[in-house]
Amino acid sequence: MHPHQHLHVEDLTATRPGRLRVIWQAAHQPAAGVSRRMRLAAYAVPLAVLPSSIWRLPAAFDDGIGVGERAYVLSLSIVSELFAFTAIGLIARWGEVFPGWVPFLRGRRVPTMAAVIPAAIGATSLTLLFTLLFSVAEIKGTTIRGAELPDSYPSRAGGWEAAWFYLCYAPLILWGPLLAVLTVAYWKRRRTGRSAEVGLK
């Protein structure tokens, strides 16, 4: 290899971790006034969703399912994690000011209610679905709609399979409540900040 090519490869290897670090820090950089408890709550949301996303992945590579079902399982896990990651926006800088990669809006402040309303709807829906309906259905031994569980349902397998299912899905009951707490804290912080700005004028 030519010496210059060797140096070029080394430069790429050295800069990639640096770029990833910058992207990670930018995505998680907390906004002013965010407490440590709120940061931990926000970080807990993707972690609470991750086990169930991982639990579904083996089904995507099962030989007995079609291409469409495989794509559905994979996309469900990916979309779930992406949706969970939006909770970080309720404590991060990019949740208050549009980042540089957003066309036409970069550098502008995110309207408070544009973040609060979707987050509140999501928190309410997730709390009803997982914290209430899913929990009650599991206690009663039925589906969310109240029907009898099919024999193929994971919890009916018993043993380690059922234990692994509950271990992966139980954290989902925290998703809605955590998002609700973060939404209220975001709204209060933005309202307080706006009042302070008005007071300075």
PDB file of C-alpha atoms in Angstrom:
ATOM      1  CA  MET A   1       0.000   0.000   0.000  1.00  0.00           C
ATOM      2  CA  HIS A   2       1.207   3.483  -0.834  1.00  0.00           C
ATOM      3  CA  PRO A   3       2.169   5.521   2.277  1.00  0.00           C
ATOM      4  CA  HIS A   4      -0.397   8.196   1.448  1.00  0.00           C
ATOM      5  CA  GLN A   5      -3.160   5.588   1.098  1.00  0.00           C
ATOM      6  CA  HIS A   6      -2.157   4.116   4.446  1.00  0.00           C
ATOM      7  CA  LEU A   7      -2.445   7.518   6.108  1.00  0.00           C
ATOM      8  CA  HIS A   8      -5.832   8.079   4.476  1.00  0.00           C
ATOM      9  CA  VAL A   9      -7.185   4.813   5.895  1.00  0.00           C
ATOM     10  CA  GLU A  10      -5.869   5.721   9.337  1.00  0.00           C
ATOM     11  CA  ASP A  11      -7.540   9.132   9.117  1.00  0.00           C
ATOM     12  CA  LEU A  12     -10.902   7.536   8.268  1.00  0.00           C
ATOM     13  CA  THR A  13     -10.558   5.057  11.117  1.00  0.00           C
ATOM     14  CA  ALA A  14      -9.704   7.835  13.540  1.00  0.00           C
ATOM     15  CA  THR A  15     -12.474  10.199  12.464  1.00  0.00           C
ATOM     16  CA  ARG A  16     -15.375   7.738  12.390  1.00  0.00           C
ATOM     17  CA  PRO A  17     -15.454   7.118  16.163  1.00  0.00           C
ATOM     18  CA  GLY A  18     -15.062  10.852  16.660  1.00  0.00           C
ATOM     19  CA  ARG A  19     -18.024  11.591  14.412  1.00  0.00           C
ATOM     20  CA  LEU A  20     -20.155   8.989  16.136  1.00  0.00           C
ATOM     21  CA  ARG A  21     -19.256  10.517  19.483  1.00  0.00           C
ATOM     22  CA  VAL A  22     -20.240  13.987  18.271  1.00  0.00           C
ATOM     23  CA  ILE A  23     -23.567  12.696  16.911  1.00  0.00           C
ATOM     24  CA  TRP A  24     -24.268  10.828  20.150  1.00  0.00           C
ATOM     25  CA  GLN A  25     -23.469  13.876  22.284  1.00  0.00           C
ATOM     26  CA  ALA A  26     -25.586  16.149  20.092  1.00  0.00           C
ATOM     27  CA  ALA A  27     -28.539  13.763  20.303  1.00  0.00           C
ATOM     28  CA  HIS A  28     -28.314  13.500  24.086  1.00  0.00           C
ATOM     29  CA  GLN A  29     -27.126  16.992  25.031  1.00  0.00           C
ATOM     30  CA  PRO A  30     -29.598  18.117  27.710  1.00  0.00           C
ATOM     31  CA  ALA A  31     -31.364  21.439  27.450  1.00  0.00           C
ATOM     32  CA  ALA A  32     -30.834  24.100  30.087  1.00  0.00           C
ATOM     33  CA  GLY A  33     -32.764  23.472  33.277  1.00  0.00           C
ATOM     34  CA  VAL A  34     -33.203  19.714  32.844  1.00  0.00           C
ATOM     35  CA  SER A  35     -32.676  17.858  36.107  1.00  0.00           C
ATOM     36  CA  ARG A  36     -30.688  14.654  36.433  1.00  0.00           C
ATOM     37  CA  ARG A  37     -33.842  12.740  37.342  1.00  0.00           C
ATOM     38  CA  MET A  38     -35.541  13.813  34.112  1.00  0.00           C
ATOM     39  CA  ARG A  39     -32.476  12.820  32.092  1.00  0.00           C
ATOM     40  CA  LEU A  40     -32.508   9.370  33.682  1.00  0.00           C
ATOM     41  CA  ALA A  41     -36.243   9.047  33.030  1.00  0.00           C
ATOM     42  CA  ALA A  42     -35.748   9.930  29.363  1.00  0.00           C
ATOM     43  CA  TYR A  43     -32.876   7.479  28.952  1.00  0.00           C
ATOM     44  CA  ALA A  44     -34.987   4.787  30.611  1.00  0.00           C
ATOM     45  CA  VAL A  45     -37.654   4.919  27.904  1.00  0.00           C
ATOM     46  CA  PRO A  46     -35.619   3.411  25.024  1.00  0.00           C
ATOM     47  CA  LEU A  47     -34.142   0.909  27.473  1.00  0.00           C
ATOM     48  CA  ALA A  48     -37.633  -0.143  28.586  1.00  0.00           C
ATOM     49  CA  VAL A  49     -38.680  -0.767  24.973  1.00  0.00           C
ATOM     50  CA  LEU A  50     -35.475  -2.498  23.883  1.00  0.00           C
ATOM     51  CA  PRO A  51     -36.090  -5.955  25.482  1.00  0.00           C
ATOM     52  CA  SER A  52     -39.413  -6.451  23.668  1.00  0.00           C
ATOM     53  CA  SER A  53     -37.830  -5.316  20.404  1.00  0.00           C
ATOM     54  CA  ILE A  54     -35.064  -7.886  20.854  1.00  0.00           C
ATOM     55  CA  TRP A  55     -37.566 -10.585  21.864  1.00  0.00           C
ATOM     56  CA  ARG A  56     -39.367 -10.253  18.499  1.00  0.00           C
ATOM     57  CA  LEU A  57     -36.229 -10.516  16.351  1.00  0.00           C
ATOM     58  CA  PRO A  58     -35.846 -14.344  16.357  1.00  0.00           C
ATOM     59  CA  ALA A  59     -39.353 -14.600  14.869  1.00  0.00           C
ATOM     60  CA  ALA A  60     -38.213 -12.472  11.926  1.00  0.00           C
ATOM     61  CA  PHE A  61     -35.661 -15.134  10.998  1.00  0.00           C
ATOM     62  CA  ASP A  62     -37.949 -18.118  11.463  1.00  0.00           C
ATOM     63  CA  ASP A  63     -38.131 -20.259   8.332  1.00  0.00           C
ATOM     64  CA  GLY A  64     -41.854 -20.687   8.782  1.00  0.00           C
ATOM     65  CA  ILE A  65     -42.889 -17.077   8.088  1.00  0.00           C
ATOM     66  CA  GLY A  66     -43.204 -15.205   4.825  1.00  0.00           C
ATOM     67  CA  VAL A  67     -41.315 -12.171   3.591  1.00  0.00           C
ATOM     68  CA  GLY A  68     -44.125  -9.776   4.467  1.00  0.00           C
ATOM     69  CA  GLU A  69     -44.439 -11.011   8.029  1.00  0.00           C
ATOM     70  CA  ARG A  70     -40.654 -10.963   8.440  1.00  0.00           C
ATOM     71  CA  ALA A  71     -40.541  -7.346   7.260  1.00  0.00           C
ATOM     72  CA  TYR A  72     -43.393  -6.475   9.640  1.00  0.00           C
ATOM     73  CA  VAL A  73     -41.615  -7.937  12.667  1.00  0.00           C
ATOM     74  CA  LEU A  74     -38.357  -6.168  11.843  1.00  0.00           C
ATOM     75  CA  SER A  75     -40.028  -2.837  11.115  1.00  0.00           C
ATOM     76  CA  LEU A  76     -42.110  -3.083  14.305  1.00  0.00           C
ATOM     77  CA  SER A  77     -38.981  -3.433  16.426  1.00  0.00           C
ATOM     78  CA  ILE A  78     -37.165  -0.633  14.596  1.00  0.00           C
ATOM     79  CA  VAL A  79     -40.137   1.769  14.669  1.00  0.00           C
ATOM     80  CA  SER A  80     -40.737   1.016  18.363  1.00  0.00           C
ATOM     81  CA  GLU A  81     -37.171   1.997  19.226  1.00  0.00           C
ATOM     82  CA  LEU A  82     -37.305   5.130  17.069  1.00  0.00           C
ATOM     83  CA  PHE A  83     -40.573   6.152  18.697  1.00  0.00           C
ATOM     84  CA  ALA A  84     -39.110   5.473  22.145  1.00  0.00           C
ATOM     85  CA  PHE A  85     -36.064   7.593  21.300  1.00  0.00           C
ATOM     86  CA  THR A  86     -38.298  10.656  20.762  1.00  0.00           C
ATOM     87  CA  ALA A  87     -38.599  10.782  24.564  1.00  0.00           C
ATOM     88  CA  ILE A  88     -35.001  12.034  24.572  1.00  0.00           C
ATOM     89  CA  GLY A  89     -36.240  15.107  22.707  1.00  0.00           C
ATOM     90  CA  LEU A  90     -38.205  16.125  25.799  1.00  0.00           C
ATOM     91  CA  ILE A  91     -34.960  16.669  27.699  1.00  0.00           C
ATOM     92  CA  ALA A  92     -32.472  17.348  24.876  1.00  0.00           C
ATOM     93  CA  ARG A  93     -31.475  20.570  23.176  1.00  0.00           C
ATOM     94  CA  TRP A  94     -32.907  19.428  19.829  1.00  0.00           C
ATOM     95  CA  GLY A  95     -36.321  19.167  21.474  1.00  0.00           C
ATOM     96  CA  GLU A  96     -36.342  22.925  22.010  1.00  0.00           C
ATOM     97  CA  VAL A  97     -34.383  24.193  19.003  1.00  0.00           C
ATOM     98  CA  PHE A  98     -34.536  22.549  15.580  1.00  0.00           C
ATOM     99  CA  PRO A  99     -31.118  21.022  14.760  1.00  0.00           C
ATOM    100  CA  GLY A 100     -29.059  22.051  11.756  1.00  0.00           C
ATOM    101  CA  TRP A 101     -30.105  19.099   9.576  1.00  0.00           C
ATOM    102  CA  VAL A 102     -33.804  20.147   9.539  1.00  0.00           C
ATOM    103  CA  PRO A 103     -34.434  22.133   6.317  1.00  0.00           C
ATOM    104  CA  PHE A 104     -35.971  25.616   6.631  1.00  0.00           C
ATOM    105  CA  LEU A 105     -36.387  25.284  10.426  1.00  0.00           C
ATOM    106  CA  ARG A 106     -32.773  24.889  11.583  1.00  0.00           C
ATOM    107  CA  GLY A 107     -31.975  27.125  14.531  1.00  0.00           C
ATOM    108  CA  ARG A 108     -35.600  28.066  15.203  1.00  0.00           C
ATOM    109  CA  ARG A 109     -37.318  27.272  18.488  1.00  0.00           C
ATOM    110  CA  VAL A 110     -39.628  24.268  18.541  1.00  0.00           C
ATOM    111  CA  PRO A 111     -43.190  25.431  19.379  1.00  0.00           C
ATOM    112  CA  THR A 112     -43.968  24.117  22.833  1.00  0.00           C
ATOM    113  CA  MET A 113     -47.348  22.633  21.995  1.00  0.00           C
ATOM    114  CA  ALA A 114     -45.993  21.026  18.806  1.00  0.00           C
ATOM    115  CA  ALA A 115     -44.001  18.767  21.117  1.00  0.00           C
ATOM    116  CA  VAL A 116     -46.397  18.580  24.072  1.00  0.00           C
ATOM    117  CA  ILE A 117     -49.557  17.541  22.210  1.00  0.00           C
ATOM    118  CA  PRO A 118     -48.077  14.509  20.359  1.00  0.00           C
ATOM    119  CA  ALA A 119     -46.162  13.484  23.487  1.00  0.00           C
ATOM    120  CA  ALA A 120     -49.301  13.717  25.639  1.00  0.00           C
ATOM    121  CA  ILE A 121     -51.314  11.671  23.128  1.00  0.00           C
ATOM    122  CA  GLY A 122     -48.541   9.085  22.996  1.00  0.00           C
ATOM    123  CA  ALA A 123     -48.245   8.922  26.792  1.00  0.00           C
ATOM    124  CA  THR A 124     -52.003   8.472  27.200  1.00  0.00           C
ATOM    125  CA  SER A 125     -52.229   5.804  24.500  1.00  0.00           C
ATOM    126  CA  LEU A 126     -49.228   3.861  25.780  1.00  0.00           C
ATOM    127  CA  THR A 127     -50.461   3.985  29.374  1.00  0.00           C
ATOM    128  CA  LEU A 128     -53.867   2.647  28.344  1.00  0.00           C
ATOM    129  CA  LEU A 129     -52.389  -0.033  26.075  1.00  0.00           C
ATOM    130  CA  PHE A 130     -49.521  -1.402  28.121  1.00  0.00           C
ATOM    131  CA  THR A 131     -49.862  -0.184  31.708  1.00  0.00           C
ATOM    132  CA  LEU A 132     -53.590  -0.884  31.987  1.00  0.00           C
ATOM    133  CA  LEU A 133     -54.981  -3.133  29.245  1.00  0.00           C
ATOM    134  CA  PHE A 134     -51.945  -5.380  28.835  1.00  0.00           C
ATOM    135  CA  SER A 135     -51.501  -5.768  32.597  1.00  0.00           C
ATOM    136  CA  VAL A 136     -55.176  -6.552  33.206  1.00  0.00           C
ATOM    137  CA  ALA A 137     -55.283  -8.964  30.268  1.00  0.00           C
ATOM    138  CA  GLU A 138     -52.240 -10.853  31.554  1.00  0.00           C
ATOM    139  CA  ILE A 139     -53.741 -11.105  35.034  1.00  0.00           C
ATOM    140  CA  LYS A 140     -57.045 -12.381  33.610  1.00  0.00           C
ATOM    141  CA  GLY A 141     -55.317 -14.667  31.124  1.00  0.00           C
ATOM    142  CA  THR A 142     -57.022 -13.145  28.080  1.00  0.00           C
ATOM    143  CA  THR A 143     -56.084 -11.013  25.098  1.00  0.00           C
ATOM    144  CA  ILE A 144     -56.432  -7.240  25.305  1.00  0.00           C
ATOM    145  CA  ARG A 145     -59.840  -7.594  23.624  1.00  0.00           C
ATOM    146  CA  GLY A 146     -60.951 -10.088  26.256  1.00  0.00           C
ATOM    147  CA  ALA A 147     -60.771 -13.193  24.068  1.00  0.00           C
ATOM    148  CA  GLU A 148     -59.226 -16.456  25.214  1.00  0.00           C
ATOM    149  CA  LEU A 149     -55.473 -16.713  24.680  1.00  0.00           C
ATOM    150  CA  PRO A 150     -54.429 -18.967  21.788  1.00  0.00           C
ATOM    151  CA  ASP A 151     -52.292 -22.018  22.549  1.00  0.00           C
ATOM    152  CA  SER A 152     -49.387 -20.403  20.674  1.00  0.00           C
ATOM    153  CA  TYR A 153     -49.299 -17.398  23.018  1.00  0.00           C
ATOM    154  CA  PRO A 154     -45.821 -17.159  24.647  1.00  0.00           C
ATOM    155  CA  SER A 155     -47.077 -17.090  28.236  1.00  0.00           C
ATOM    156  CA  ARG A 156     -48.810 -20.448  27.714  1.00  0.00           C
ATOM    157  CA  ALA A 157     -45.532 -22.155  26.875  1.00  0.00           C
ATOM    158  CA  GLY A 158     -44.501 -22.131  30.520  1.00  0.00           C
ATOM    159  CA  GLY A 159     -40.979 -22.486  31.844  1.00  0.00           C
ATOM    160  CA  TRP A 160     -38.159 -20.320  30.547  1.00  0.00           C
ATOM    161  CA  GLU A 161     -40.041 -19.288  27.398  1.00  0.00           C
ATOM    162  CA  ALA A 162     -42.856 -17.706  29.397  1.00  0.00           C
ATOM    163  CA  ALA A 163     -40.402 -16.183  31.882  1.00  0.00           C
ATOM    164  CA  TRP A 164     -38.345 -14.684  29.047  1.00  0.00           C
ATOM    165  CA  PHE A 165     -41.516 -13.241  27.471  1.00  0.00           C
ATOM    166  CA  TYR A 166     -42.593 -11.527  30.699  1.00  0.00           C
ATOM    167  CA  LEU A 167     -39.073 -10.308  31.400  1.00  0.00           C
ATOM    168  CA  CYS A 168     -38.935  -8.627  27.985  1.00  0.00           C
ATOM    169  CA  TYR A 169     -42.464  -7.219  27.915  1.00  0.00           C
ATOM    170  CA  ALA A 170     -42.952  -6.178  31.544  1.00  0.00           C
ATOM    171  CA  PRO A 171     -40.818  -2.994  31.160  1.00  0.00           C
ATOM    172  CA  LEU A 172     -43.331  -1.705  28.595  1.00  0.00           C
ATOM    173  CA  ILE A 173     -45.721  -0.830  31.418  1.00  0.00           C
ATOM    174  CA  LEU A 174     -43.305   2.006  32.303  1.00  0.00           C
ATOM    175  CA  TRP A 175     -43.276   3.538  28.818  1.00  0.00           C
ATOM    176  CA  GLY A 176     -46.493   5.552  29.086  1.00  0.00           C
ATOM    177  CA  PRO A 177     -46.048   6.827  32.661  1.00  0.00           C
ATOM    178  CA  LEU A 178     -42.421   7.846  32.024  1.00  0.00           C
ATOM    179  CA  LEU A 179     -43.414   9.681  28.864  1.00  0.00           C
ATOM    180  CA  ALA A 180     -46.205  11.438  30.775  1.00  0.00           C
ATOM    181  CA  VAL A 181     -43.777  12.629  33.458  1.00  0.00           C
ATOM    182  CA  LEU A 182     -41.333  13.857  30.815  1.00  0.00           C
ATOM    183  CA  THR A 183     -44.105  15.651  28.918  1.00  0.00           C
ATOM    184  CA  VAL A 184     -45.292  17.545  31.992  1.00  0.00           C
ATOM    185  CA  ALA A 185     -41.718  18.472  32.927  1.00  0.00           C
ATOM    186  CA  TYR A 186     -41.039  19.658  29.356  1.00  0.00           C
ATOM    187  CA  TRP A 187     -44.167  21.804  29.313  1.00  0.00           C
ATOM    188  CA  LYS A 188     -43.361  23.371  32.701  1.00  0.00           C
ATOM    189  CA  ARG A 189     -39.751  24.056  31.699  1.00  0.00           C
ATOM    190  CA  ARG A 190     -40.711  25.684  28.410  1.00  0.00           C
ATOM    191  CA  ARG A 191     -43.457  27.737  30.059  1.00  0.00           C
ATOM    192  CA  THR A 192     -41.069  28.920  32.766  1.00  0.00           C
ATOM    193  CA  GLY A 193     -38.428  29.805  30.195  1.00  0.00           C
ATOM    194  CA  ARG A 194     -40.904  31.757  28.109  1.00  0.00           C
ATOM    195  CA  SER A 195     -42.150  33.675  31.158  1.00  0.00           C
ATOM    196  CA  ALA A 196     -38.564  34.564  32.012  1.00  0.00           C
ATOM    197  CA  GLU A 197     -37.946  35.834  28.468  1.00  0.00           C
ATOM    198  CA  VAL A 198     -41.087  37.983  28.602  1.00  0.00           C
ATOM    199  CA  GLY A 199     -40.031  39.369  31.968  1.00  0.00           C
ATOM    200  CA  LEU A 200     -36.695  40.499  30.547  1.00  0.00           C
ATOM    201  CA  LYS A 201     -38.308  42.456  27.730  1.00  0.00           C
TER     202      LYS A 201
END
